[in-house]
């Protein structure tokens, strides 16, 4: 049965009125499971009006109380973990344990954000001049919006909303049209935790809703995560409308394998980081760079053996290593890239095209694909594929490997596997990439550090979560104070007497 989804505005689910819908699929069967209303400009304006109203009450609450509500929300998410993860898997296609990880990495940021009283403290200088003190305040922006991608439907909305709410803002989320049900459930749980009505809203939609948010002067900041062309569009349009923006884009993450690396460990890491979640992670490793022919031959042999053992299946089947990709268009795009790799002369070691899964003929399946002898000029190296496709590009030496990582258009994540501290240290210091793993394939920083890529992977000067998030979601006011001499001098301290 195809059910109809809604928006979430003013503390309740609200039906769409635009008459426009998009289909939400079950990627394991290829069937439509829900219809999603796409918001009109007017519906977005109504959500903003609700948010403006809610924000006043929310900002007036002291930050410690706001933090307690966020911690209640975290408890509720944990209590509903199984239901949320199942819902997430059913629309995204990632396995259940992976869906739980998506939610877990999200609530860790909300837990961090509950420390708002500390994170919102300003600065103070005593006696900056004679009789003059200076202090600064961090004040909420007002109404802010988040536009998020399909691949982490819990984590990224929580990375954005946790700090924004903790800082006293109201939040409007425009989640991906592909998997909107978890964001809607999170909205209900925020309300259940005690968030005042209108402080967290979900407007479902496409470009029309996004443009309405970008153009509305009441929306003060835009946080975006998604593909690079849209990140650039949103960054430029937000700036043109006088808003602050942080926009994170696509990726092409390399992993350098030095000749002294533990190759068993490196091969296992590559399998998990390359094929987990069907490669639909912005921190997935999509390029392995073994250093030296011997390392490369040994690594490719180990990868080939492991790829053969991978199980692709239904996202709720506990034996599945990964599930389907999110959409039939994604399957077509990925298969197109595989063909282009073949056409451009890469060695196709494992071909994931044409995979079928018993009982799920219509599912969006792509099997694990491995290319060897990929070169710098090939499309499969230059562009983000965002699927279960791992390319091996052989480097002659360390300098070539470092150059490849640094010169790529994208600069989200990178890893080096080695036993040599000096190589690791030099790599971390010199590589032109925002997040680095040393013997760690997917170096997603913990909640109290910040997350952000460089070059075409990130636009804006502040990262997500950590202390940066509080800088992004607050404006600084600086107060300079002078008190001229008053009651202390020349005033009488004698009790006035009548006669
Ligand atoms: P996407 O760019 O297609 O969509 C992201 C959001 O933008 C969605 O909410 C979508 O509705 C909206 N959108 C799409 N087209 C638009 C348009 N023309 N105008 C206005 N809004 C539009 O991305 P996706 O396919 O959902 O997600 C995958 C991409 O996200 C990959 O490129 C991946 O690398 C990237 N990603 C990056 C990070 C990071 O932190 N750098 C994290 C996760 C995902």
Short mmCIF file of C-alpha atoms and ligand atoms in Angstrom, two decimals:
data_model
loop_
_atom_site.label_atom_id
_atom_site.label_comp_id
_atom_site.label_asym_id
_atom_site.label_seq_id
_atom_site.Cartn_x
_atom_site.Cartn_y
_atom_site.Cartn_z
CA UNK A 1 0.00 0.00 0.00
CA UNK A 2 1.34 3.41 -0.98
CA UNK A 3 0.86 5.84 1.88
CA UNK A 4 1.01 9.60 1.79
CA UNK A 5 3.65 11.43 3.82
CA UNK A 6 3.43 14.97 5.16
CA UNK A 7 5.41 17.95 6.37
CA UNK A 8 5.97 18.75 10.06
CA UNK A 9 5.21 22.34 10.99
CA UNK A 10 4.27 24.02 14.27
CA UNK A 11 4.63 20.82 16.29
CA UNK A 12 2.48 18.57 14.10
CA UNK A 13 2.30 16.64 10.85
CA UNK A 14 0.73 18.78 8.14
CA UNK A 15 -0.58 17.50 4.81
CA UNK A 16 0.83 18.97 1.62
CA UNK A 17 -1.34 21.39 -0.32
CA UNK A 18 0.73 22.03 -3.45
CA UNK A 19 -0.70 19.06 -5.37
CA UNK A 20 2.85 18.07 -6.34
CA UNK A 21 4.33 14.76 -5.14
CA UNK A 22 7.37 12.58 -5.60
CA UNK A 23 7.63 8.81 -5.13
CA UNK A 24 9.53 7.21 -2.25
CA UNK A 25 10.81 3.75 -3.23
CA UNK A 26 11.71 0.58 -1.40
CA UNK A 27 15.15 0.06 -3.02
CA UNK A 28 15.09 -3.67 -2.21
CA UNK A 29 11.96 -4.29 -4.30
CA UNK A 30 11.93 -1.30 -6.62
CA UNK A 31 8.32 -0.65 -5.58
CA UNK A 32 6.90 2.76 -4.67
CA UNK A 33 6.06 2.72 -0.96
CA UNK A 34 4.98 6.31 -0.32
CA UNK A 35 4.05 9.60 -1.94
CA UNK A 36 5.84 12.64 -0.67
CA UNK A 37 4.25 16.08 -0.93
CA UNK A 38 6.55 18.71 -2.39
CA UNK A 39 6.14 22.07 -0.65
CA UNK A 40 5.17 25.22 -2.50
CA UNK A 41 6.67 28.64 -1.77
CA UNK A 42 3.61 29.45 0.36
CA UNK A 43 3.98 26.29 2.44
CA UNK A 44 7.63 27.13 3.08
CA UNK A 45 6.64 30.68 4.07
CA UNK A 46 4.14 29.25 6.54
CA UNK A 47 6.82 27.02 8.08
CA UNK A 48 9.13 30.02 8.43
CA UNK A 49 6.37 32.01 10.15
CA UNK A 50 5.84 29.16 12.62
CA UNK A 51 9.57 28.92 13.22
CA UNK A 52 9.85 32.64 13.87
CA UNK A 53 7.15 32.43 16.51
CA UNK A 54 8.61 29.33 18.19
CA UNK A 55 12.13 30.74 18.23
CA UNK A 56 11.25 33.61 20.57
CA UNK A 57 10.10 31.25 23.32
CA UNK A 58 13.01 28.88 22.71
CA UNK A 59 15.70 31.57 22.78
CA UNK A 60 14.26 32.96 26.02
CA UNK A 61 14.82 29.61 27.74
CA UNK A 62 18.22 29.38 29.41
CA UNK A 63 20.70 27.19 27.52
CA UNK A 64 20.94 24.60 30.30
CA UNK A 65 17.21 23.92 30.05
CA UNK A 66 17.47 23.74 26.29
CA UNK A 67 20.29 21.22 26.74
CA UNK A 68 18.11 19.08 29.02
CA UNK A 69 15.41 18.90 26.33
CA UNK A 70 18.04 17.81 23.81
CA UNK A 71 19.24 15.08 26.18
CA UNK A 72 15.63 13.89 26.61
CA UNK A 73 15.44 13.74 22.82
CA UNK A 74 18.60 11.59 22.73
CA UNK A 75 16.98 9.20 25.25
CA UNK A 76 13.86 8.98 23.09
CA UNK A 77 15.89 8.27 19.98
CA UNK A 78 17.66 5.46 21.82
CA UNK A 79 14.35 4.05 23.05
CA UNK A 80 13.06 4.05 19.47
CA UNK A 81 16.32 2.93 17.85
CA UNK A 82 15.01 -0.31 16.32
CA UNK A 83 11.97 1.34 14.77
CA UNK A 84 13.98 4.28 13.42
CA UNK A 85 16.72 2.06 11.99
CA UNK A 86 14.19 -0.22 10.28
CA UNK A 87 12.43 2.79 8.77
CA UNK A 88 15.76 4.19 7.61
CA UNK A 89 16.81 0.89 6.00
CA UNK A 90 13.46 0.53 4.25
CA UNK A 91 13.85 3.82 2.35
CA UNK A 92 17.64 4.06 1.99
CA UNK A 93 18.59 0.39 1.52
CA UNK A 94 21.51 0.33 3.97
CA UNK A 95 21.72 -2.62 6.36
CA UNK A 96 20.18 -2.43 9.82
CA UNK A 97 23.49 -2.19 11.76
CA UNK A 98 24.60 0.53 9.35
CA UNK A 99 21.31 2.37 9.83
CA UNK A 100 21.86 2.25 13.60
CA UNK A 101 25.34 3.71 13.06
CA UNK A 102 23.77 6.54 11.00
CA UNK A 103 21.48 7.39 13.92
CA UNK A 104 24.18 6.88 16.57
CA UNK A 105 26.67 9.25 14.92
CA UNK A 106 23.85 11.81 14.73
CA UNK A 107 22.82 11.71 18.37
CA UNK A 108 26.45 11.95 19.47
CA UNK A 109 26.41 15.48 18.06
CA UNK A 110 23.16 16.28 19.87
CA UNK A 111 24.77 15.06 23.14
CA UNK A 112 27.73 17.31 22.45
CA UNK A 113 25.41 20.23 21.64
CA UNK A 114 23.63 19.80 24.98
CA UNK A 115 26.77 21.38 26.47
CA UNK A 116 25.47 24.67 25.10
CA UNK A 117 25.96 26.64 28.35
CA UNK A 118 29.71 26.12 28.02
CA UNK A 119 29.84 26.45 24.24
CA UNK A 120 27.91 29.72 24.22
CA UNK A 121 30.15 31.50 26.73
CA UNK A 122 31.57 34.74 25.42
CA UNK A 123 34.88 36.45 26.20
CA UNK A 124 35.62 39.05 28.83
CA UNK A 125 38.46 41.53 29.25
CA UNK A 126 38.71 43.36 32.52
CA UNK A 127 40.10 46.92 32.37
CA UNK A 128 40.72 47.05 28.62
CA UNK A 129 41.06 50.83 29.18
CA UNK A 130 40.81 52.89 32.30
CA UNK A 131 37.47 51.91 33.82
CA UNK A 132 36.58 50.06 30.65
CA UNK A 133 35.60 46.39 30.35
CA UNK A 134 34.85 44.52 27.14
CA UNK A 135 32.78 41.37 26.75
CA UNK A 136 31.20 39.43 23.92
CA UNK A 137 27.91 37.59 23.63
CA UNK A 138 26.92 34.74 21.34
CA UNK A 139 23.33 35.22 20.27
CA UNK A 140 21.16 32.94 18.13
CA UNK A 141 20.60 33.90 14.50
CA UNK A 142 16.83 33.29 14.59
CA UNK A 143 15.43 30.91 11.97
CA UNK A 144 17.96 28.71 10.18
CA UNK A 145 17.55 25.95 7.59
CA UNK A 146 19.23 22.66 6.71
CA UNK A 147 19.11 20.99 3.29
CA UNK A 148 20.33 17.42 3.52
CA UNK A 149 21.21 14.44 1.28
CA UNK A 150 19.74 10.95 1.03
CA UNK A 151 22.76 9.01 2.25
CA UNK A 152 22.59 9.87 5.97
CA UNK A 153 18.92 10.69 6.59
CA UNK A 154 19.36 10.71 10.39
CA UNK A 155 22.97 11.75 10.98
CA UNK A 156 23.16 14.88 8.88
CA UNK A 157 19.83 16.40 9.98
CA UNK A 158 21.00 15.79 13.57
CA UNK A 159 24.48 17.25 12.94
CA UNK A 160 22.79 20.42 11.79
CA UNK A 161 19.79 20.68 14.08
CA UNK A 162 21.52 19.71 17.36
CA UNK A 163 23.93 22.68 17.54
CA UNK A 164 21.47 25.07 15.85
CA UNK A 165 18.76 24.32 18.42
CA UNK A 166 21.14 24.28 21.37
CA UNK A 167 22.23 27.79 20.40
CA UNK A 168 18.62 29.02 20.57
CA UNK A 169 17.64 28.99 16.88
CA UNK A 170 14.53 27.53 15.29
CA UNK A 171 15.28 25.03 12.54
CA UNK A 172 13.67 24.17 9.21
CA UNK A 173 14.83 20.91 7.67
CA UNK A 174 14.42 20.19 3.97
CA UNK A 175 15.50 16.54 3.88
CA UNK A 176 16.16 14.43 0.81
CA UNK A 177 13.03 13.45 -1.12
CA UNK A 178 14.32 9.88 -1.29
CA UNK A 179 14.14 8.99 2.42
CA UNK A 180 12.10 11.55 4.36
CA UNK A 181 10.40 9.30 6.95
CA UNK A 182 13.17 9.27 9.57
CA UNK A 183 13.43 13.08 9.57
CA UNK A 184 9.64 13.24 10.14
CA UNK A 185 9.91 10.79 13.08
CA UNK A 186 12.80 12.80 14.53
CA UNK A 187 10.56 15.88 14.42
CA UNK A 188 7.93 14.02 16.47
CA UNK A 189 10.55 12.90 18.97
CA UNK A 190 11.85 16.47 19.34
CA UNK A 191 8.29 17.55 20.20
CA UNK A 192 7.87 14.64 22.60
CA UNK A 193 11.10 15.66 24.32
CA UNK A 194 9.62 19.09 25.06
CA UNK A 195 10.76 21.27 22.19
CA UNK A 196 8.22 24.12 21.82
CA UNK A 197 6.03 24.01 18.71
CA UNK A 198 7.57 25.54 15.62
CA UNK A 199 11.18 25.18 16.79
CA UNK A 200 11.93 22.15 14.58
CA UNK A 201 10.05 21.88 11.29
CA UNK A 202 10.33 19.61 8.28
CA UNK A 203 9.32 20.86 4.85
CA UNK A 204 9.56 18.21 2.19
CA UNK A 205 10.24 19.34 -1.31
CA UNK A 206 12.52 19.88 -4.25
CA UNK A 207 14.17 22.91 -5.84
CA UNK A 208 11.05 25.05 -5.33
CA UNK A 209 11.20 24.59 -1.54
CA UNK A 210 14.97 25.06 -1.45
CA UNK A 211 14.75 28.29 -3.45
CA UNK A 212 11.97 29.56 -1.19
CA UNK A 213 14.24 29.02 1.83
CA UNK A 214 17.17 30.68 0.07
CA UNK A 215 15.12 33.73 -0.85
CA UNK A 216 13.20 34.23 2.41
CA UNK A 217 14.82 37.10 4.35
CA UNK A 218 13.62 35.61 7.66
CA UNK A 219 15.92 32.59 7.16
CA UNK A 220 19.33 33.69 8.39
CA UNK A 221 21.59 30.73 7.64
CA UNK A 222 21.67 27.71 5.36
CA UNK A 223 23.50 24.49 6.12
CA UNK A 224 23.75 22.19 3.10
CA UNK A 225 25.17 18.72 2.46
CA UNK A 226 24.90 17.02 -0.93
CA UNK A 227 26.55 16.94 -4.32
CA UNK A 228 29.10 19.58 -5.33
CA UNK A 229 27.14 21.36 -8.11
CA UNK A 230 24.18 21.90 -5.76
CA UNK A 231 26.50 22.89 -2.89
CA UNK A 232 28.01 25.59 -5.10
CA UNK A 233 24.59 26.79 -6.22
CA UNK A 234 23.33 27.02 -2.65
CA UNK A 235 26.49 28.72 -1.38
CA UNK A 236 26.33 31.38 -4.10
CA UNK A 237 22.56 31.94 -3.85
CA UNK A 238 22.59 32.14 -0.05
CA UNK A 239 25.39 34.71 -0.20
CA UNK A 240 23.49 36.72 -2.83
CA UNK A 241 20.61 36.89 -0.35
CA UNK A 242 22.83 38.02 2.50
CA UNK A 243 22.78 34.72 4.39
CA UNK A 244 25.64 32.83 5.92
CA UNK A 245 26.09 29.35 4.46
CA UNK A 246 28.16 26.23 4.96
CA UNK A 247 27.83 23.82 2.05
CA UNK A 248 29.48 20.40 1.87
CA UNK A 249 29.80 18.59 -1.43
CA UNK A 250 30.99 15.40 -3.08
CA UNK A 251 34.14 13.39 -2.57
CA UNK A 252 36.74 11.05 -4.04
CA UNK A 253 38.58 9.64 -1.06
CA UNK A 254 41.97 7.96 -1.53
CA UNK A 255 43.67 5.43 0.67
CA UNK A 256 47.45 5.16 0.34
CA UNK A 257 48.91 1.76 1.16
CA UNK A 258 52.63 1.94 1.90
CA UNK A 259 54.88 -1.08 1.27
CA UNK A 260 55.33 -1.58 5.03
CA UNK A 261 51.56 -1.58 5.78
CA UNK A 262 49.82 -4.55 7.34
CA UNK A 263 48.21 -5.68 4.08
CA UNK A 264 45.59 -7.92 5.70
CA UNK A 265 44.41 -4.96 7.76
CA UNK A 266 44.55 -2.60 4.77
CA UNK A 267 42.56 -4.99 2.55
CA UNK A 268 39.88 -5.47 5.23
CA UNK A 269 39.70 -1.72 5.73
CA UNK A 270 39.32 -1.12 1.99
CA UNK A 271 36.51 -3.65 1.69
CA UNK A 272 34.54 -2.04 4.52
CA UNK A 273 35.26 1.54 3.45
CA UNK A 274 34.79 0.92 -0.27
CA UNK A 275 31.68 -1.23 -0.30
CA UNK A 276 29.92 -0.54 3.02
CA UNK A 277 26.55 1.14 2.48
CA UNK A 278 27.02 0.29 -1.24
CA UNK A 279 29.70 2.99 -1.41
CA UNK A 280 27.06 5.67 -0.80
CA UNK A 281 29.06 7.50 1.85
CA UNK A 282 30.81 10.81 1.37
CA UNK A 283 33.71 9.32 3.35
CA UNK A 284 33.77 6.01 1.43
CA UNK A 285 37.17 5.10 0.01
CA UNK A 286 36.80 4.94 -3.76
CA UNK A 287 40.50 4.95 -4.75
CA UNK A 288 43.17 2.64 -3.36
CA UNK A 289 46.73 3.85 -4.02
CA UNK A 290 49.24 1.07 -3.32
CA UNK A 291 52.84 2.27 -3.40
CA UNK A 292 55.14 0.07 -5.51
CA UNK A 293 54.27 -2.80 -7.86
CA UNK A 294 54.82 -5.49 -5.23
CA UNK A 295 52.43 -3.85 -2.78
CA UNK A 296 49.91 -3.37 -5.58
CA UNK A 297 50.01 -7.00 -6.76
CA UNK A 298 49.65 -8.34 -3.23
CA UNK A 299 46.86 -5.91 -2.39
CA UNK A 300 44.83 -6.59 -5.55
CA UNK A 301 45.09 -10.35 -4.87
CA UNK A 302 43.73 -9.88 -1.35
CA UNK A 303 40.96 -7.54 -2.52
CA UNK A 304 39.90 -9.92 -5.30
CA UNK A 305 39.55 -12.78 -2.86
CA UNK A 306 37.53 -10.68 -0.41
CA UNK A 307 35.25 -9.15 -3.06
CA UNK A 308 34.22 -12.67 -4.13
CA UNK A 309 33.02 -13.34 -0.59
CA UNK A 310 30.83 -10.24 -0.28
CA UNK A 311 27.08 -10.76 0.08
CA UNK A 312 24.69 -8.24 -1.38
CA UNK A 313 21.13 -8.70 -0.22
CA UNK A 314 18.02 -7.28 1.42
CA UNK A 315 18.86 -4.51 3.86
CA UNK A 316 17.09 -6.33 6.71
CA UNK A 317 18.82 -9.66 6.03
CA UNK A 318 21.46 -9.95 8.71
CA UNK A 319 23.79 -11.82 6.36
CA UNK A 320 23.94 -8.94 3.87
CA UNK A 321 27.20 -7.00 3.75
CA UNK A 322 25.44 -4.25 1.87
CA UNK A 323 22.06 -3.60 0.29
CA UNK A 324 20.82 -2.01 -2.92
CA UNK A 325 21.66 1.49 -4.11
CA UNK A 326 19.04 4.13 -3.46
CA UNK A 327 17.35 4.55 -6.85
CA UNK A 328 17.14 3.09 -10.33
CA UNK A 329 18.76 6.30 -11.64
CA UNK A 330 21.69 5.71 -9.25
CA UNK A 331 22.03 2.12 -10.54
CA UNK A 332 22.07 3.36 -14.13
CA UNK A 333 24.62 6.06 -13.34
CA UNK A 334 26.96 3.61 -11.57
CA UNK A 335 26.68 1.03 -14.36
CA UNK A 336 27.46 3.81 -16.84
CA UNK A 337 30.67 4.58 -14.94
CA UNK A 338 31.63 0.88 -14.95
CA UNK A 339 31.25 0.81 -18.73
CA UNK A 340 33.31 3.98 -19.09
CA UNK A 341 36.12 2.39 -17.01
CA UNK A 342 36.11 -0.59 -19.37
CA UNK A 343 36.04 1.69 -22.44
CA UNK A 344 38.94 3.78 -21.14
CA UNK A 345 41.13 0.71 -20.58
CA UNK A 346 41.04 0.01 -16.83
CA UNK A 347 41.22 -3.68 -15.82
CA UNK A 348 37.81 -4.83 -14.58
CA UNK A 349 38.67 -7.37 -11.88
CA UNK A 350 35.13 -7.75 -10.51
CA UNK A 351 32.01 -6.59 -12.36
CA UNK A 352 28.95 -5.73 -10.25
CA UNK A 353 26.59 -5.22 -13.19
CA UNK A 354 23.70 -7.56 -13.77
CA UNK A 355 23.52 -8.74 -10.17
CA UNK A 356 20.22 -10.36 -9.14
CA UNK A 357 19.02 -11.15 -5.65
CA UNK A 358 16.59 -14.06 -5.24
CA UNK A 359 13.06 -12.90 -4.55
CA UNK A 360 13.87 -9.23 -5.20
CA UNK A 361 13.99 -8.92 -8.97
CA UNK A 362 13.03 -5.26 -9.06
CA UNK A 363 15.63 -4.11 -6.48
CA UNK A 364 18.29 -1.57 -7.37
CA UNK A 365 21.22 -4.00 -7.14
CA UNK A 366 24.82 -3.29 -8.03
CA UNK A 367 27.44 -5.79 -6.94
CA UNK A 368 30.95 -5.00 -5.70
CA UNK A 369 33.09 -3.77 -8.57
CA UNK A 370 36.88 -3.63 -8.59
CA UNK A 371 39.08 -1.89 -11.16
CA UNK A 372 42.85 -2.22 -11.36
CA UNK A 373 45.30 -0.15 -13.43
CA UNK A 374 43.16 2.97 -13.27
CA UNK A 375 44.90 6.14 -14.44
CA UNK A 376 44.55 9.82 -13.55
CA UNK A 377 42.85 10.83 -16.79
CA UNK A 378 39.99 8.30 -16.59
CA UNK A 379 36.47 9.46 -15.83
CA UNK A 380 36.11 6.78 -13.11
CA UNK A 381 39.05 8.43 -11.32
CA UNK A 382 38.14 12.06 -11.85
CA UNK A 383 34.43 11.92 -10.96
CA UNK A 384 32.50 10.80 -7.90
CA UNK A 385 30.70 7.51 -8.68
CA UNK A 386 28.91 7.11 -5.32
CA UNK A 387 28.43 3.36 -5.63
CA UNK A 388 30.19 0.08 -4.77
CA UNK A 389 33.09 0.66 -7.15
CA UNK A 390 36.69 0.63 -5.94
CA UNK A 391 39.52 1.76 -8.24
CA UNK A 392 43.15 0.79 -7.75
CA UNK A 393 45.60 3.39 -9.02
CA UNK A 394 49.19 2.19 -8.68
CA UNK A 395 51.74 4.79 -7.53
CA UNK A 396 55.47 4.38 -8.09
CA UNK A 397 56.46 6.01 -4.80
CA UNK A 398 55.24 7.95 -1.77
CA UNK A 399 55.59 11.34 -3.45
CA UNK A 400 53.38 10.32 -6.35
CA UNK A 401 50.76 8.94 -3.93
CA UNK A 402 50.78 12.16 -1.90
CA UNK A 403 50.48 14.24 -5.07
CA UNK A 404 47.50 12.23 -6.31
CA UNK A 405 45.56 12.83 -3.08
CA UNK A 406 46.47 16.51 -2.95
CA UNK A 407 45.83 17.34 -6.59
CA UNK A 408 42.40 15.72 -6.89
CA UNK A 409 39.52 18.15 -7.31
CA UNK A 410 37.84 16.81 -4.15
CA UNK A 411 39.38 16.95 -0.68
CA UNK A 412 36.97 15.37 1.78
CA UNK A 413 38.72 12.42 3.44
CA UNK A 414 41.96 10.50 2.91
CA UNK A 415 43.83 7.68 4.64
CA UNK A 416 47.32 6.27 4.81
CA UNK A 417 48.15 2.73 5.94
CA UNK A 418 51.72 2.33 7.14
CA UNK A 419 53.82 1.20 10.09
CA UNK A 420 56.14 4.16 9.68
CA UNK A 421 55.46 7.14 11.95
CA UNK A 422 57.53 9.52 9.90
CA UNK A 423 55.63 8.78 6.66
CA UNK A 424 52.30 9.07 8.48
CA UNK A 425 53.27 12.36 10.10
CA UNK A 426 54.53 13.87 6.85
CA UNK A 427 51.39 12.74 5.03
CA UNK A 428 49.01 14.21 7.64
CA UNK A 429 50.89 17.47 7.57
CA UNK A 430 51.19 17.94 3.80
CA UNK A 431 48.12 16.37 2.21
CA UNK A 432 45.57 18.86 0.84
CA UNK A 433 42.51 17.15 2.27
CA UNK A 434 40.28 18.12 5.21
CA UNK A 435 40.09 14.86 7.18
CA UNK A 436 42.95 12.37 7.47
CA UNK A 437 43.05 8.79 8.76
CA UNK A 438 46.27 7.06 9.80
CA UNK A 439 45.52 3.33 9.67
CA UNK A 440 41.87 4.44 9.91
CA UNK A 441 39.99 4.17 6.60
CA UNK A 442 37.01 6.42 7.33
CA UNK A 443 38.25 9.23 9.56
CA UNK A 444 34.90 10.85 10.42
CA UNK A 445 35.85 13.09 13.35
CA UNK A 446 34.15 12.56 16.69
CA UNK A 447 31.33 15.00 17.65
CA UNK A 448 33.53 17.43 19.60
CA UNK A 449 35.92 17.90 16.65
CA UNK A 450 34.71 19.37 13.40
CA UNK A 451 33.77 17.71 10.10
CA UNK A 452 34.52 19.35 6.78
CA UNK A 453 36.25 18.72 3.47
CA UNK A 454 38.46 21.01 1.41
CA UNK A 455 38.44 22.16 -2.20
CA UNK A 456 35.31 21.02 -4.13
CA UNK A 457 34.13 19.08 -1.05
CA UNK A 458 33.30 22.11 1.08
CA UNK A 459 32.28 25.75 0.67
CA UNK A 460 32.29 28.15 3.59
CA UNK A 461 34.76 28.82 6.36
CA UNK A 462 33.25 26.88 9.25
CA UNK A 463 32.86 23.12 9.58
CA UNK A 464 30.03 21.01 10.89
CA UNK A 465 29.71 20.06 14.57
CA UNK A 466 32.37 20.71 17.21
CA UNK A 467 33.00 24.30 18.27
CA UNK A 468 32.63 25.56 14.67
CA UNK A 469 28.93 24.69 14.68
CA UNK A 470 28.33 27.11 17.54
CA UNK A 471 30.23 29.83 15.68
CA UNK A 472 28.14 29.18 12.60
CA UNK A 473 24.79 29.20 14.40
CA UNK A 474 25.41 32.30 16.54
CA UNK A 475 26.27 35.91 15.89
CA UNK A 476 28.77 37.66 18.08
CA UNK A 477 27.97 40.91 19.80
CA UNK A 478 30.78 42.80 21.53
CA UNK A 479 29.96 45.15 24.39
CA UNK A 480 32.34 47.85 25.64
CA UNK A 481 31.42 49.24 29.04
CA UNK A 482 32.50 52.27 31.02
CA UNK A 483 30.96 53.18 34.35
CA UNK A 484 31.80 56.71 35.42
CA UNK A 485 32.25 57.19 39.13
CA UNK A 486 28.93 56.88 40.85
CA UNK A 487 27.54 56.07 44.18
CA UNK A 488 30.89 54.84 45.51
CA UNK A 489 32.44 58.36 45.38
CA UNK A 490 30.85 61.40 46.84
CA UNK A 491 27.78 59.57 47.86
CA UNK A 492 26.58 59.68 51.43
CA UNK A 493 26.44 56.38 53.23
CA UNK A 494 24.90 57.94 56.31
CA UNK A 495 21.33 57.05 57.04
CA UNK A 496 19.31 60.17 56.28
CA UNK A 497 17.79 61.54 59.42
CA UNK A 498 14.71 63.69 59.74
CA UNK A 499 16.08 66.53 61.89
P1 LIG B 1 21.92 16.05 -3.97
O1 LIG B 1 22.86 17.18 -4.19
O2 LIG B 1 21.23 15.47 -5.14
O3 LIG B 1 20.76 16.50 -2.96
C1 LIG B 1 21.04 17.09 -1.71
C2 LIG B 1 19.87 17.99 -1.33
O4 LIG B 1 19.76 19.05 -2.28
C3 LIG B 1 18.52 17.28 -1.29
O5 LIG B 1 17.79 17.74 -0.18
C4 LIG B 1 17.90 17.69 -2.61
O6 LIG B 1 16.49 17.74 -2.53
C5 LIG B 1 18.45 19.08 -2.83
N1 LIG B 1 18.56 19.41 -4.26
C6 LIG B 1 18.83 18.55 -5.28
N2 LIG B 1 18.85 19.22 -6.45
C7 LIG B 1 18.60 20.52 -6.17
C8 LIG B 1 18.51 21.70 -6.97
N3 LIG B 1 18.67 21.67 -8.30
N4 LIG B 1 18.25 22.87 -6.35
C9 LIG B 1 18.07 22.91 -5.03
N5 LIG B 1 18.14 21.83 -4.21
C10 LIG B 1 18.42 20.63 -4.78
O7 LIG B 1 22.74 14.93 -3.18
P2 LIG B 1 22.28 13.45 -2.79
O8 LIG B 1 22.28 12.60 -4.01
O9 LIG B 1 21.07 13.47 -1.93
O10 LIG B 1 23.51 13.02 -1.84
C11 LIG B 1 24.70 12.48 -2.32
C12 LIG B 1 25.79 13.52 -2.43
O11 LIG B 1 26.00 14.13 -1.17
C13 LIG B 1 27.13 12.94 -2.82
O12 LIG B 1 27.75 13.81 -3.72
C14 LIG B 1 27.90 12.90 -1.51
O13 LIG B 1 29.31 12.93 -1.63
C15 LIG B 1 27.39 14.14 -0.85
N6 LIG B 1 27.60 14.11 0.58
C16 LIG B 1 28.57 14.93 1.09
C17 LIG B 1 28.82 14.93 2.46
C18 LIG B 1 29.86 15.83 3.05
O14 LIG B 1 29.86 16.03 4.26
N7 LIG B 1 30.74 16.40 2.25
C19 LIG B 1 28.07 14.10 3.29
C20 LIG B 1 27.08 13.28 2.73
C21 LIG B 1 26.85 13.30 1.37
#
